[in-house]
Each structure stands twice: as C-alpha cells, then as structure tokens.
mmCIF file of C-alpha atoms and ligand atoms in Angstrom:
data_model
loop_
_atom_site.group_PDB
_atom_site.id
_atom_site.type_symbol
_atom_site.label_atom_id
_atom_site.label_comp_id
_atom_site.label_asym_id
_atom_site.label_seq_id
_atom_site.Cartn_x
_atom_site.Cartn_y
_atom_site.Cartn_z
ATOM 1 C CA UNK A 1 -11.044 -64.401 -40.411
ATOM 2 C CA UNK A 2 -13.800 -62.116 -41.693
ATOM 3 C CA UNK A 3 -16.754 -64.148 -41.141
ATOM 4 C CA UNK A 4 -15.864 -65.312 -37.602
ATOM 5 C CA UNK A 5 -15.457 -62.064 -36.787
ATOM 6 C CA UNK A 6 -19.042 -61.049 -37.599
ATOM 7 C CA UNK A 7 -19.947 -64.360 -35.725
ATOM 8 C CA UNK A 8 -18.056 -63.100 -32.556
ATOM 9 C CA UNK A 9 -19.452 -59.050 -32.795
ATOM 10 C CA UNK A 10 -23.371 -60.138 -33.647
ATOM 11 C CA UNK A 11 -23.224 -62.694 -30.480
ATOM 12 C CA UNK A 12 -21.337 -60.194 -27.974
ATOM 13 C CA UNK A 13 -23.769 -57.225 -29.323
ATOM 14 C CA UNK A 14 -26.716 -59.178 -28.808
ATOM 15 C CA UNK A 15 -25.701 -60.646 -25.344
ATOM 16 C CA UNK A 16 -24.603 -57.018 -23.653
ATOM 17 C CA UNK A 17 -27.940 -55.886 -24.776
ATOM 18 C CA UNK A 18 -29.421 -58.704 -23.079
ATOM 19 C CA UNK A 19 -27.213 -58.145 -20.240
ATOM 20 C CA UNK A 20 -28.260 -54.798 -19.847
ATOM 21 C CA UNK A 21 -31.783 -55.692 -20.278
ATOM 22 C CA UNK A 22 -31.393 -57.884 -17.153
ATOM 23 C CA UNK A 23 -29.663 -56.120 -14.991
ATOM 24 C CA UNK A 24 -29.036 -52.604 -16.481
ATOM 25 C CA UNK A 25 -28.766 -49.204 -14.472
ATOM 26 C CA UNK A 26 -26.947 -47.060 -17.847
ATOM 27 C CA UNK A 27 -28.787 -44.179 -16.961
ATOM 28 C CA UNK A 28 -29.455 -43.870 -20.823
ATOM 29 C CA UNK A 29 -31.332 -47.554 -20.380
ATOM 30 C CA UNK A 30 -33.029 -46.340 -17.122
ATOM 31 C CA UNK A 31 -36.007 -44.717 -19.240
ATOM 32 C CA UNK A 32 -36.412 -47.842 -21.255
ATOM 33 C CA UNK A 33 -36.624 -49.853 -17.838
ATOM 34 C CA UNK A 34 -38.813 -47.582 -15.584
ATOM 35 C CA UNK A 35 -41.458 -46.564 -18.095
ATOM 36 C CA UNK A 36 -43.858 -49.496 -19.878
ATOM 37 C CA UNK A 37 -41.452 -48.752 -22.420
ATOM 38 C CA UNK A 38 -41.558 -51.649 -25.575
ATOM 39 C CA UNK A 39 -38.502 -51.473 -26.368
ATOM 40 C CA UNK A 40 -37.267 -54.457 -24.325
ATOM 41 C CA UNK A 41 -40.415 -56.478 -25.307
ATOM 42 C CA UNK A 42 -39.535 -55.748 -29.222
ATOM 43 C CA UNK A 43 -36.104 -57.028 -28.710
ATOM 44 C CA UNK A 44 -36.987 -60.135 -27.285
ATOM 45 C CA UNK A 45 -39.506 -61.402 -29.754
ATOM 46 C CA UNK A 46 -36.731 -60.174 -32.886
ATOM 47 C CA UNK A 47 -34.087 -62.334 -31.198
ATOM 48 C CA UNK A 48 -36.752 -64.876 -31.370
ATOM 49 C CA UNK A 49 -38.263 -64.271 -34.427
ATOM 50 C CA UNK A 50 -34.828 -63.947 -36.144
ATOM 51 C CA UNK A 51 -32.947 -66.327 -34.749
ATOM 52 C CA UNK A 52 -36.058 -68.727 -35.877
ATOM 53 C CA UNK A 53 -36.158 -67.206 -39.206
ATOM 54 C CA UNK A 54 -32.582 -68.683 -39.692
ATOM 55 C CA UNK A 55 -32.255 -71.475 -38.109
ATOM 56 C CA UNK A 56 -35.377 -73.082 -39.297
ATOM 57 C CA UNK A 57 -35.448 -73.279 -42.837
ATOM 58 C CA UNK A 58 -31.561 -74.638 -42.941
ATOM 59 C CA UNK A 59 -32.212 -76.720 -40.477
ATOM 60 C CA UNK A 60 -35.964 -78.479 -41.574
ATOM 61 C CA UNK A 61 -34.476 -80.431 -44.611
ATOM 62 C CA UNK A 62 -31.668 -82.214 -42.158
ATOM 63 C CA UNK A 63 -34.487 -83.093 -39.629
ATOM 64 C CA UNK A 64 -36.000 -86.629 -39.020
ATOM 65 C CA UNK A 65 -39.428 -86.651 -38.697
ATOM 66 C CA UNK A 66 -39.484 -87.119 -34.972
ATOM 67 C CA UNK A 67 -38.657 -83.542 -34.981
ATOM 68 C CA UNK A 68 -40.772 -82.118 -38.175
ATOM 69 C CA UNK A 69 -43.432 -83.692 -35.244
ATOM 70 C CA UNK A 70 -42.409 -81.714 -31.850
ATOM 71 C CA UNK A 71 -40.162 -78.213 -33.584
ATOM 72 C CA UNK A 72 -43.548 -76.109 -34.711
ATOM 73 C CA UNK A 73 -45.222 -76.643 -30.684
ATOM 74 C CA UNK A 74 -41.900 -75.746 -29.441
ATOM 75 C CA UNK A 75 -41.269 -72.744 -31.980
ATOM 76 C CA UNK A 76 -45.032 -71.909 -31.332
ATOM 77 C CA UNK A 77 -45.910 -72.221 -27.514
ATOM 78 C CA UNK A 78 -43.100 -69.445 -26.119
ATOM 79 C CA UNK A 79 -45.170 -66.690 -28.593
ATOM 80 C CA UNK A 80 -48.520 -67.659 -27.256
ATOM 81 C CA UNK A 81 -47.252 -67.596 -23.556
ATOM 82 C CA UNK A 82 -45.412 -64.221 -24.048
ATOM 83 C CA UNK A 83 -48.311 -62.732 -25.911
ATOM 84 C CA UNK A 84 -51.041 -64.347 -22.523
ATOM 85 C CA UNK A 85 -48.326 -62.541 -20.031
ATOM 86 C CA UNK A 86 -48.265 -59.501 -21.736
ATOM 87 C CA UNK A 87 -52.198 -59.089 -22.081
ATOM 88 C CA UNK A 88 -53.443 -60.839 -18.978
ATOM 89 C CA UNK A 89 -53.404 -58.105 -16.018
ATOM 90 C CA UNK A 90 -53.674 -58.788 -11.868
ATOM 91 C CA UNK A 91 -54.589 -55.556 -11.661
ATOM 92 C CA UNK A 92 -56.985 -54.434 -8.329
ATOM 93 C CA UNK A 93 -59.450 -52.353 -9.441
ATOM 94 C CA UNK A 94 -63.221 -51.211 -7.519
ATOM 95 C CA UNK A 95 -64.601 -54.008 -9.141
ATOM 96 C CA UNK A 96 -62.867 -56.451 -7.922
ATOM 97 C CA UNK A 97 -61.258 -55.322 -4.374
ATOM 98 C CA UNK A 98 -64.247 -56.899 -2.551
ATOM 99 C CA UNK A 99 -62.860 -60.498 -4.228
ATOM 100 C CA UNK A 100 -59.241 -59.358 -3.703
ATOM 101 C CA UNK A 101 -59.269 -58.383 -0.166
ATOM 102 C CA UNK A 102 -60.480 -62.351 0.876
ATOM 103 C CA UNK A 103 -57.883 -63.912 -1.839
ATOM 104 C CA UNK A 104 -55.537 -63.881 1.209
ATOM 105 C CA UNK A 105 -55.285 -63.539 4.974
ATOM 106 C CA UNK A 106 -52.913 -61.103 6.475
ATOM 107 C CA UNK A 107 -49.773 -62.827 7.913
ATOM 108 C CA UNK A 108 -49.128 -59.550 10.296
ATOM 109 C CA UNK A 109 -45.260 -60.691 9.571
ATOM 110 C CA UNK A 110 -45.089 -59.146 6.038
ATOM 111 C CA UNK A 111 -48.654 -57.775 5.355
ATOM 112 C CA UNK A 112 -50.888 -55.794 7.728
ATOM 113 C CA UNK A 113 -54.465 -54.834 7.590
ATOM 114 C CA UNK A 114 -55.610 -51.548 7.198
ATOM 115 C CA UNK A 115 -52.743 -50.002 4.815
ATOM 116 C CA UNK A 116 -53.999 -48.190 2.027
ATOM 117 C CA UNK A 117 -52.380 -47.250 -1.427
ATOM 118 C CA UNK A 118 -51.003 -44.058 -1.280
ATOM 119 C CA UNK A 119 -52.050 -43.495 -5.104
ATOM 120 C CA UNK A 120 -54.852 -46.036 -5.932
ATOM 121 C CA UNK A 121 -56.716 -45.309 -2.150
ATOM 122 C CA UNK A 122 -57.350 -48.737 -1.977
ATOM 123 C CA UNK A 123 -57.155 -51.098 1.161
ATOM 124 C CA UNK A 124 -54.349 -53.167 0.065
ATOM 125 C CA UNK A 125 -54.848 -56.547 -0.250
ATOM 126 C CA UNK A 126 -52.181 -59.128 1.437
ATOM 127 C CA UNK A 127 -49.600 -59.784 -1.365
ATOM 128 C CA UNK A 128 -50.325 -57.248 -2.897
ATOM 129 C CA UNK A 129 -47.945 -54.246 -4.555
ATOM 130 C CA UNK A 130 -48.515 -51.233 -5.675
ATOM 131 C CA UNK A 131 -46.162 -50.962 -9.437
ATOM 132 C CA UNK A 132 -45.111 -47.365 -10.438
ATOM 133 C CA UNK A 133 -44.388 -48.479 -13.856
ATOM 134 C CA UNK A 134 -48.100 -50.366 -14.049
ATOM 135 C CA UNK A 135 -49.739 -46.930 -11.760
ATOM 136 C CA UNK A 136 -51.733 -50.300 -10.661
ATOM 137 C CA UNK A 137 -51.858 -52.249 -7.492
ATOM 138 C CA UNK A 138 -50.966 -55.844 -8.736
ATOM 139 C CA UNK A 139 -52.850 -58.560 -6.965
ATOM 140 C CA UNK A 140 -50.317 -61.294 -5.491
ATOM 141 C CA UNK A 141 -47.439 -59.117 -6.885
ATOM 142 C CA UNK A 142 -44.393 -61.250 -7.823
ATOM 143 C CA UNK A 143 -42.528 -58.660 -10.084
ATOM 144 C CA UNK A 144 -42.820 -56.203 -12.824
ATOM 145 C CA UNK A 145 -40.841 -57.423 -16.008
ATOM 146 C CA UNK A 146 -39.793 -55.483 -18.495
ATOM 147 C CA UNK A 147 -39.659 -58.219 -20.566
ATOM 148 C CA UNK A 148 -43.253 -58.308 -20.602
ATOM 149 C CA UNK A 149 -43.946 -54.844 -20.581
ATOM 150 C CA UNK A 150 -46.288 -56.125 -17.581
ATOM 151 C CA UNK A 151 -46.291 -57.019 -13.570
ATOM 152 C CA UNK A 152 -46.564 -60.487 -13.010
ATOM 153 C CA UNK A 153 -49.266 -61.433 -10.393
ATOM 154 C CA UNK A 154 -52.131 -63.584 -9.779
ATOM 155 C CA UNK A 155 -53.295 -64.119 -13.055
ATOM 156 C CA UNK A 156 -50.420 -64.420 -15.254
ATOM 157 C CA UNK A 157 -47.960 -66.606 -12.716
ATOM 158 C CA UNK A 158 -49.224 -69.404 -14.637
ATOM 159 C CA UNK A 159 -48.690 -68.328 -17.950
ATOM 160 C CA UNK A 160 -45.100 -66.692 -16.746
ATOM 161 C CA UNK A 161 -44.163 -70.191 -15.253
ATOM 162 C CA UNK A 162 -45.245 -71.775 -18.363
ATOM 163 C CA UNK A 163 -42.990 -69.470 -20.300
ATOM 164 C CA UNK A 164 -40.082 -70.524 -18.554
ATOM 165 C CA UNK A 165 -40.093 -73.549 -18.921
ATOM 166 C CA UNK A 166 -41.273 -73.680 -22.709
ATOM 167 C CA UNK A 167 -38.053 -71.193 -23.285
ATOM 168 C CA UNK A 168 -35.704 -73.463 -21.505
ATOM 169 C CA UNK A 169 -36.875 -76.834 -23.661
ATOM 170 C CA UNK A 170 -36.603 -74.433 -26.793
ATOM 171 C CA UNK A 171 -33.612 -73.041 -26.008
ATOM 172 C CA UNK A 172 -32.115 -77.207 -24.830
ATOM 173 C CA UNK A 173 -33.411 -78.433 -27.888
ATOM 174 C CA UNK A 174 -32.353 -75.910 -30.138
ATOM 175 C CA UNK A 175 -28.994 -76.234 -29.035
ATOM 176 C CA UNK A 176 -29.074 -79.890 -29.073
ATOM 177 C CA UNK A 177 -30.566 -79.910 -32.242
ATOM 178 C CA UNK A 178 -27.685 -77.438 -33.889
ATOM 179 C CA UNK A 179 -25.350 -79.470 -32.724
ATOM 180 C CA UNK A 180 -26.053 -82.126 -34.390
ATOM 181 C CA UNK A 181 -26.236 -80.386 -37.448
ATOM 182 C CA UNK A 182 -22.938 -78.874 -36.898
ATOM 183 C CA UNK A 183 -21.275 -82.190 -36.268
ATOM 184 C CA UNK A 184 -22.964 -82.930 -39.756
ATOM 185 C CA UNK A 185 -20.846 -80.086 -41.284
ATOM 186 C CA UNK A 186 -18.105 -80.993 -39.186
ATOM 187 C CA UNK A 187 -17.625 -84.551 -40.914
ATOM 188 C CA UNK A 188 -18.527 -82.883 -44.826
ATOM 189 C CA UNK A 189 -15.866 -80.177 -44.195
ATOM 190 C CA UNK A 190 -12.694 -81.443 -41.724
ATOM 191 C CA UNK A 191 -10.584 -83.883 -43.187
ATOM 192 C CA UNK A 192 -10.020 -86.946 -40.837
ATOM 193 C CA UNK A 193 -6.771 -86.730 -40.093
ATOM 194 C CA UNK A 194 -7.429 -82.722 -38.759
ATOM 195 C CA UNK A 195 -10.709 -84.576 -36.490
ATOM 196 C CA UNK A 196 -8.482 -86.533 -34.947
ATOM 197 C CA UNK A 197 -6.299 -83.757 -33.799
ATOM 198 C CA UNK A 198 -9.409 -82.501 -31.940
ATOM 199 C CA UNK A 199 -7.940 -83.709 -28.344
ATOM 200 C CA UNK A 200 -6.376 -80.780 -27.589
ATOM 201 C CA UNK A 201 -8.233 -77.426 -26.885
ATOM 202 C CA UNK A 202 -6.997 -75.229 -29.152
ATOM 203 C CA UNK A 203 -6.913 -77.185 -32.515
ATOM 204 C CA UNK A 204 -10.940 -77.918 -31.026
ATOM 205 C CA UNK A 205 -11.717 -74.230 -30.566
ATOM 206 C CA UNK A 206 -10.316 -73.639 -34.157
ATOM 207 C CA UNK A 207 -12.224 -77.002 -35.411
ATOM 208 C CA UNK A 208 -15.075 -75.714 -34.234
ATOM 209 C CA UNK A 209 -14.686 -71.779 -35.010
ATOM 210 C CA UNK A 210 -14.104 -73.044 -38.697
ATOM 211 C CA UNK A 211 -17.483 -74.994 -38.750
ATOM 212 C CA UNK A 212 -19.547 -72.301 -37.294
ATOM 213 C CA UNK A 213 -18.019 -70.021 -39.474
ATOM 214 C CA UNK A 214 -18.646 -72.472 -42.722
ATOM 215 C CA UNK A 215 -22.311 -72.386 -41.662
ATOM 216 C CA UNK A 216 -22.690 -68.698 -40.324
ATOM 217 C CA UNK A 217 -26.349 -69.194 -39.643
ATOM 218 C CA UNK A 218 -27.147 -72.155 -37.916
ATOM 219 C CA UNK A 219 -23.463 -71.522 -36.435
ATOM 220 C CA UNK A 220 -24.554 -68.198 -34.769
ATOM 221 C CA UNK A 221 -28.350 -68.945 -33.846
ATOM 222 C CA UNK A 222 -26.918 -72.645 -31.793
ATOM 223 C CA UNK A 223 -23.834 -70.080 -29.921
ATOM 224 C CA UNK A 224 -26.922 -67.845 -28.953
ATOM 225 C CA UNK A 225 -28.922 -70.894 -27.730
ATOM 226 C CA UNK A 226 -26.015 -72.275 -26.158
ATOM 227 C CA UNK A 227 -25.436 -69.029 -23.417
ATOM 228 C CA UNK A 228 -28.757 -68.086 -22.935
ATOM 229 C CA UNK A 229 -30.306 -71.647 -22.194
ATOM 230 C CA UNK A 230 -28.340 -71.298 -18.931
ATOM 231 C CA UNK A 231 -29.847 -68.221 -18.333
ATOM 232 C CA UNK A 232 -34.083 -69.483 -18.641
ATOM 233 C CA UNK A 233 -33.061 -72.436 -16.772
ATOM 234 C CA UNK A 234 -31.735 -70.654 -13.630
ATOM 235 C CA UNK A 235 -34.885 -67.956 -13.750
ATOM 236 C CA UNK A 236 -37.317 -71.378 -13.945
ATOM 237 C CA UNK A 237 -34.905 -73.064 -10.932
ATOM 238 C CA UNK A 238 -35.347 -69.336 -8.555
ATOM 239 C CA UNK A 239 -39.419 -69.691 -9.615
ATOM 240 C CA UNK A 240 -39.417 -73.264 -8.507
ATOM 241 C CA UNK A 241 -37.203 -72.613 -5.524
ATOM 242 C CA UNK A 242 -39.876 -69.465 -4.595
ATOM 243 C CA UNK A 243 -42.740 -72.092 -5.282
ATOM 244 C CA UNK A 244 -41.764 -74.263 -3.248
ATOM 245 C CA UNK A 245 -40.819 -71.800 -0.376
ATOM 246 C CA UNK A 246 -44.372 -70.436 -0.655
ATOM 247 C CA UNK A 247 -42.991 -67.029 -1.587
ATOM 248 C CA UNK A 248 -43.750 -64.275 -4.526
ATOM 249 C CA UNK A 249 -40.081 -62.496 -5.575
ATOM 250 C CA UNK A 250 -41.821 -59.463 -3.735
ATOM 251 C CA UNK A 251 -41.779 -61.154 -0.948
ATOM 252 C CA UNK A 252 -38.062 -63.032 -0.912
ATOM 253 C CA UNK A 253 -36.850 -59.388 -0.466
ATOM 254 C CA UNK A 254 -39.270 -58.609 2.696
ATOM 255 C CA UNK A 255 -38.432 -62.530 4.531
ATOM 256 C CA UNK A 256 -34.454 -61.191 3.885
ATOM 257 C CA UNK A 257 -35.274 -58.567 6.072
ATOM 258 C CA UNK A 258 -36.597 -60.541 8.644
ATOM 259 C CA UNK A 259 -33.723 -63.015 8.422
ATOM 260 C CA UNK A 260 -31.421 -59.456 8.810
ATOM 261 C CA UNK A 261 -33.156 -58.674 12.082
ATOM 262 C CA UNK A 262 -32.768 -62.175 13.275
ATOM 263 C CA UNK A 263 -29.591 -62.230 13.319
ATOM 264 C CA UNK A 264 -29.206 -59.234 14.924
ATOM 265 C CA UNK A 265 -31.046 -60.277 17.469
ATOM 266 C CA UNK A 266 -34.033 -57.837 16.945
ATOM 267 C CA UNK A 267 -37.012 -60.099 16.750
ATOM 268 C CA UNK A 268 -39.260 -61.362 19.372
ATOM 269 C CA UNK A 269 -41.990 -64.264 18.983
ATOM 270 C CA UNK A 270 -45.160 -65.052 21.418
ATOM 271 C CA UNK A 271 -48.141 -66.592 21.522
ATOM 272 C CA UNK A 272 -51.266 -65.254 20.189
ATOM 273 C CA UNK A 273 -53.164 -67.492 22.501
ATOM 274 C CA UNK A 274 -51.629 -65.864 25.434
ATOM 275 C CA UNK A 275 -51.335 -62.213 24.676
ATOM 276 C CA UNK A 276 -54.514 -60.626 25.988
ATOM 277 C CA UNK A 277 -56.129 -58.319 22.671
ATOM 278 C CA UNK A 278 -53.925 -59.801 20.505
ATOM 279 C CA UNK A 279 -55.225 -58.949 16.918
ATOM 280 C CA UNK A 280 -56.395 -62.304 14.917
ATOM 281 C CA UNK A 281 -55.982 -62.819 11.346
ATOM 282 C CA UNK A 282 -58.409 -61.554 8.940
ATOM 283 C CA UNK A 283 -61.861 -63.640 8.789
ATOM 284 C CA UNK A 284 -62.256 -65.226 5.521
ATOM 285 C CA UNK A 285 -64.988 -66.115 5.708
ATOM 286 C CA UNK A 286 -66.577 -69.692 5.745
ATOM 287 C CA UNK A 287 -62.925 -71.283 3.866
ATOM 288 C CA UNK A 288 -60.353 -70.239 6.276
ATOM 289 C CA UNK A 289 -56.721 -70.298 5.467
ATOM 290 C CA UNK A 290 -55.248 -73.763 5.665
ATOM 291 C CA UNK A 291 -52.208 -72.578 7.945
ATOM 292 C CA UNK A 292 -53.143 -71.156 10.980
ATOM 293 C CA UNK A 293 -50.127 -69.606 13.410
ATOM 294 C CA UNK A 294 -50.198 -68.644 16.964
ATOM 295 C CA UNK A 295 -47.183 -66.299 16.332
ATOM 296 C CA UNK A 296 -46.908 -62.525 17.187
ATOM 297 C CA UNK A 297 -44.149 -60.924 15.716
ATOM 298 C CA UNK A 298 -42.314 -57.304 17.290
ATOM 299 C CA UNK A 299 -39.147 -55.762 15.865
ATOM 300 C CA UNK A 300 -37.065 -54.041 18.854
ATOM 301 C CA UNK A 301 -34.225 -53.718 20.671
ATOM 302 C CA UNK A 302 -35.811 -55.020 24.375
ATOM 303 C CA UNK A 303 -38.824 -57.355 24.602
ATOM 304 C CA UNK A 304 -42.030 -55.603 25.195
ATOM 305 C CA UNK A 305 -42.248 -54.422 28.727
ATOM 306 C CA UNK A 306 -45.094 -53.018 30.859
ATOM 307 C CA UNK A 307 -47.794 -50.357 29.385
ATOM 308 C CA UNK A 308 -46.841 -51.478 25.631
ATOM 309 C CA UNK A 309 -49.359 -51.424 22.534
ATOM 310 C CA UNK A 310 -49.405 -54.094 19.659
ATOM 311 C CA UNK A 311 -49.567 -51.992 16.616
ATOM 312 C CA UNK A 312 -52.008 -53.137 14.572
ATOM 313 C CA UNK A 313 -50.354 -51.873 11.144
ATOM 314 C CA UNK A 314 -46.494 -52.638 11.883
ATOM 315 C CA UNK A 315 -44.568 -55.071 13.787
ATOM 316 C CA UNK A 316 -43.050 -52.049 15.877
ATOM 317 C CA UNK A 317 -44.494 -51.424 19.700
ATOM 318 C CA UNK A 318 -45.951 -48.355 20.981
ATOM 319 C CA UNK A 319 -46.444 -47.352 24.373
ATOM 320 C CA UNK A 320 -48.765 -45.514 26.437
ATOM 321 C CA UNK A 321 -46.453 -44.639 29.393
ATOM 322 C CA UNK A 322 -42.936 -45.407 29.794
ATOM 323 C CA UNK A 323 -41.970 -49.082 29.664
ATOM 324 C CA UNK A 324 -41.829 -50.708 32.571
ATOM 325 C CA UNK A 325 -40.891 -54.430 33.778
ATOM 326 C CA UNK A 326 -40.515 -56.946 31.197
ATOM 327 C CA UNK A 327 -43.719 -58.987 30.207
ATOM 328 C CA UNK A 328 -43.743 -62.667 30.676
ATOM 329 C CA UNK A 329 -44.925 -64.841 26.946
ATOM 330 C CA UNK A 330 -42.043 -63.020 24.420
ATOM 331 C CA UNK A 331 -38.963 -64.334 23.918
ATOM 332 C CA UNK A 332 -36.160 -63.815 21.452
ATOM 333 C CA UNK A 333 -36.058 -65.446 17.939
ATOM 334 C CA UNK A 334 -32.856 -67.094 16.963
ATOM 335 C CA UNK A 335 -33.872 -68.581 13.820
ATOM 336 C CA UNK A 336 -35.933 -67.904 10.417
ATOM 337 C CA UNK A 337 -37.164 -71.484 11.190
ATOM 338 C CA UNK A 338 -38.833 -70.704 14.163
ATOM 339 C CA UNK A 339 -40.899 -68.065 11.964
ATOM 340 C CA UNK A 340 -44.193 -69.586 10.991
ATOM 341 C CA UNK A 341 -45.152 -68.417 6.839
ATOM 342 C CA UNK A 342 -48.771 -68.983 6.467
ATOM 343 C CA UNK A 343 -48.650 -68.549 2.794
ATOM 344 C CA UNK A 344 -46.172 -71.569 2.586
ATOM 345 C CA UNK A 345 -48.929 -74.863 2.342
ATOM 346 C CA UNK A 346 -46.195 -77.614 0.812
ATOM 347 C CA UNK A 347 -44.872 -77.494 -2.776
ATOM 348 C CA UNK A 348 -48.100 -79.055 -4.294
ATOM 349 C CA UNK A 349 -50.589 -76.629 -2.892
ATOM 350 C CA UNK A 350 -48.188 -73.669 -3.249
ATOM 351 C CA UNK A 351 -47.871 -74.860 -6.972
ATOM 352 C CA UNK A 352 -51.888 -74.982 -7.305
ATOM 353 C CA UNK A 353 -52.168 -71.772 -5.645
ATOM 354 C CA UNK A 354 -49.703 -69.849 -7.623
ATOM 355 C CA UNK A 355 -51.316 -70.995 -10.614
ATOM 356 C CA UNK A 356 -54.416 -69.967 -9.694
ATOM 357 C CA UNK A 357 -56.054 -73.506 -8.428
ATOM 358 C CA UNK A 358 -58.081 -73.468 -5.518
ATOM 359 C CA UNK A 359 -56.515 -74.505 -2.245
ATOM 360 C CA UNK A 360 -59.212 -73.951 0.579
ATOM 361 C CA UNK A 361 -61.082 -76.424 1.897
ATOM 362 C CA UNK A 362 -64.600 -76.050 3.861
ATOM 363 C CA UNK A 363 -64.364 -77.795 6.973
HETATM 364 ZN ZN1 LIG B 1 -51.932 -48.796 -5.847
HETATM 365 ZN ZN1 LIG B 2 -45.837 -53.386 -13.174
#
C-alpha cells in the first residue's frame, strides 16, 4: 500500500520531531534548544500553516455554513496569539525595576530579599528568573519556551494561556470536523456490506486505513489533529492546575523541594509574631499583599537552638556561638499543607493576577 505508507512515514516524521521538540536532549538538538534558536518556532507555524493549507480548501466546499461562520477565527486567533507571545517581553530592565521590585512581596519560603543577578546586577524581584537563553531577568518567570523563541512571564501569561486554549478548540474541532468528512468518504467509497463488517478491529483499522488513504490530505492533516489535540489539552490542564495552585512552572519545581524536605523531616515552622527580630515581608507600600502569613521557615537537621541567626537571604540558620539548648516557638513540619503560599489568593484572583488584572485592594 504505497500511499498509506507515505501517510504512516509523514505522521511518525512529523510527531518524533515534535517529540523531540518537547522533550529532546539529542545533543545535536541541544543547540537548537539552548540558544533563541528559530528553528523550533519555524516548525511549528509550517505544521500549522501546512496542515491548514490542505485541509482547508478540501474541506470548505463540504462545510455548512455554521462553520464557513466560526473556521477563519479559529484558523486565525492561534497566529495572532503566537505572534503577541513571541513579541511581548517581561523583561526587567533599569527602567522598570523600581515598578518590578513592588509587583510582589517576598514570601522568604521561595524568594528572599536582597539577591542580586549575578549577570544583570539587578535586585531580583520576587518571581522573578534570570533566563540564559533570554540573557534577561524575566519578571514573574513561568518558563522559557522554545516554542516561542521567548520566556513566558508577566506580560505574555495571558496571551500564552490564550494560546492554549485557542490550539486545543482548533485542534478538537479540526478533528471533529475531519471526521465527519471522512465518514462522508467512508459511505461514497465502502460498499455496505464491507461497513457492516466494521465490528471487529481489524477489518475497522483497514476500513479506515483505506479511507484515509483514498483522501491522503484531509486523511493525514485529521491523524495529526487527532494525537496532538491530547497533547495542548494536557499543557492547558498543568496551566490551569498551576493557576489555580497560585504557582508559576518556575516555581512547581522550588515547592517540590520543599515537599522533599518535608518528608524528610527537615523543615521547621514558627511564628513570626513570636520570634524576636524576625524579618517582615517587604513593604508595599500603601496596597499590601492580600495574604499575609505569620510563618518562618528554616531548613535543618535540629530546630534552632540557643545563639542562632535568621538568615535574611536563605532559609538556612547561622550561628554566632555554638548552639546551645533548644528554643521554645519552632516545631517540625509534617505537611506541605501546613505551609502557608502567599502568592496563592483563590483560583479567581490567581487567574486575574496571572493575567495581569489587578488584585490589591486599599484598605
Ligand atoms: Zn538577570
Ligand atoms: Zn527565556
């Protein structure tokens, strides 16, 4: 079966290179992925591009007007979102660390004051990163996609949310919609009596592998659609899930740290309140932060004991002599629940802020 076969090889090619793309470490990729390299960026909008180029005008003669209505914004929207994440930058620059600094307070559990950027000098900002591949440091740093040829931060969340989910209604739709058009073929081209042999699997895989191949390109473009729908529709799920956990993918990998120490028992939780020169949390100003904690967080093997320091830049303990008797006010954390995250204000509010809404109030 000639044609299947090119069916089969252009669908496997296609979805190892995506593959890689995702999750690569070929060390002839790793050049591609660790330099702004647009490579990546190109392939997505071909696969795009080119699957749209032919599935659209075989398709557009067999479509009701209901669809003639919605296909163009859903064709349309995924290159205008792609083209605001690649251009819009959450870059901090002198201009606008002043602003940056107040966006928000430091938790002291995953960001501490007074750390500067080894190669930008800056005071870093709380949730902020510095990206090697960017040389920038990336205001509320999620990740840097190489997708997007871009970090995605504070000002393109929005638009990389957005993109998500327009890809996984294209990508529903267009299967959806390719289906029914191959179920079209599938009546014009398979005699009855062979459709009613469809029960079992195999005569349906050959049913089917005979329709796709009798109408190569819609055939192809709906298999594509088909395994990669999955694929936009788990990344929008993890965004959602990190939304409503009132966490950047940045910091997902620092709370699984904590959650490490937890368990192994290295983590110890008192009062603010009743530590005396216990640091506070960063003034912002006349809008404070709508979650306020009493926690203090140390890593270590004891609780802190006699003639210990807070330090203001880690969660580790210093002292100024040797320890000596335990201190009354810590006490061991047994659970990621009993760990306060200030950044986390309820799905709504996390949603607004991540999309760049305001969520301070005066009061
Ligand atoms: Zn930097
Ligand atoms: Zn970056």
């Amino acid at each position: 079966m000639g044609p299947l076969r090119t069916v089969v090889l252009v669908i496997l090619g296609i979805s190892s290179l995506t593959f890689i793309a995702l999750f690569g470490r070929l060390p002839v990729f790793s050049y591609i992925l660790h330099e702004n390299h647009p490579l990546v960026l190109i392939f997505f909008l071909g696969l795009l591009a080119i699957g749209e180029y032919f599935f659209l005008p075989t398709a557009w003669p067999w479509m009701s007007s209901i669809h003639k209505f919605w296909v163009p914004g859903v064709v349309i929207l995924p290159f205008v979102l792609i083209y605001k994440c690649v251009v819009t930058k959450s870059f901090i620059t002198s201009q606008n660390h002043d602003e940056e600094m107040k966006r928000y307070p430091y938790d002291r559990v995953l960001f501490h004051p007074g750390q500067r950027c080894r190669t930008c000098h800056f005071l870093k900002p709380a949730r902020s990163k510095h990206c090697n591949i960017c040389r920038a440091c990336v205001s509320r740093h999620d990740h840097h996609c190489v997708w997007l040829m871009n970090c995605i931060g504070a000002n393109n969340y929005v638009y990389f949310l957005s993109l998500l989910l327009s890809l996984s209604v294209l990508l529903t739709y267009g299967t959806l919609l390719g289906y029914s058009l191959l179920s079209q073929t599938l009546q014009e081209i398979v005699p009855s009596e062979y459709q009613a042999a469809m029960k079992g699997w195999k005569m349906y895989f050959n049913i089917w592998a005979v329709v796709i191949t009798a109408d190569a390109k819609i055939g192809t473009v709906t298999l594509l659609m088909l395994m990669t729908a999955p694929l936009a529709a788990a990344f929008l799920v993890y965004h959602t899930y990190l939304v409503w956990a009132g966490m950047t993918t940045n910091e997902s990998a620092k709370w699984s740290d904590w959650k490490c120490d937890v368990e192994d028992k290295l983590v110890f939780k008192a009062k603010r309140s009743q530590i005396p020169g216990a640091p506070r949390y960063m003034d912002l100003g006349d809008q404070p932060w709508p979650v306020d904690s009493d926690q203090i967080l140390v890593l270590d093997d004891e609780p802190p004991a006699d003639g210990y320091i807070l330090s203001t830049d880690s969660n580790f303990i210093k002292y100024h002599s040797r320890p000596g008797a335990p201190v009354d006010g810590w006490e061991r954390t047994d659970s990621m629940g009993d760990i306060v995250n200030i950044y986390d204000l309820g799905f709504w509010n996390n949603l607004k802020d991540s999309v760049g809404l305001p969520v301070r109030r005066k009061w």
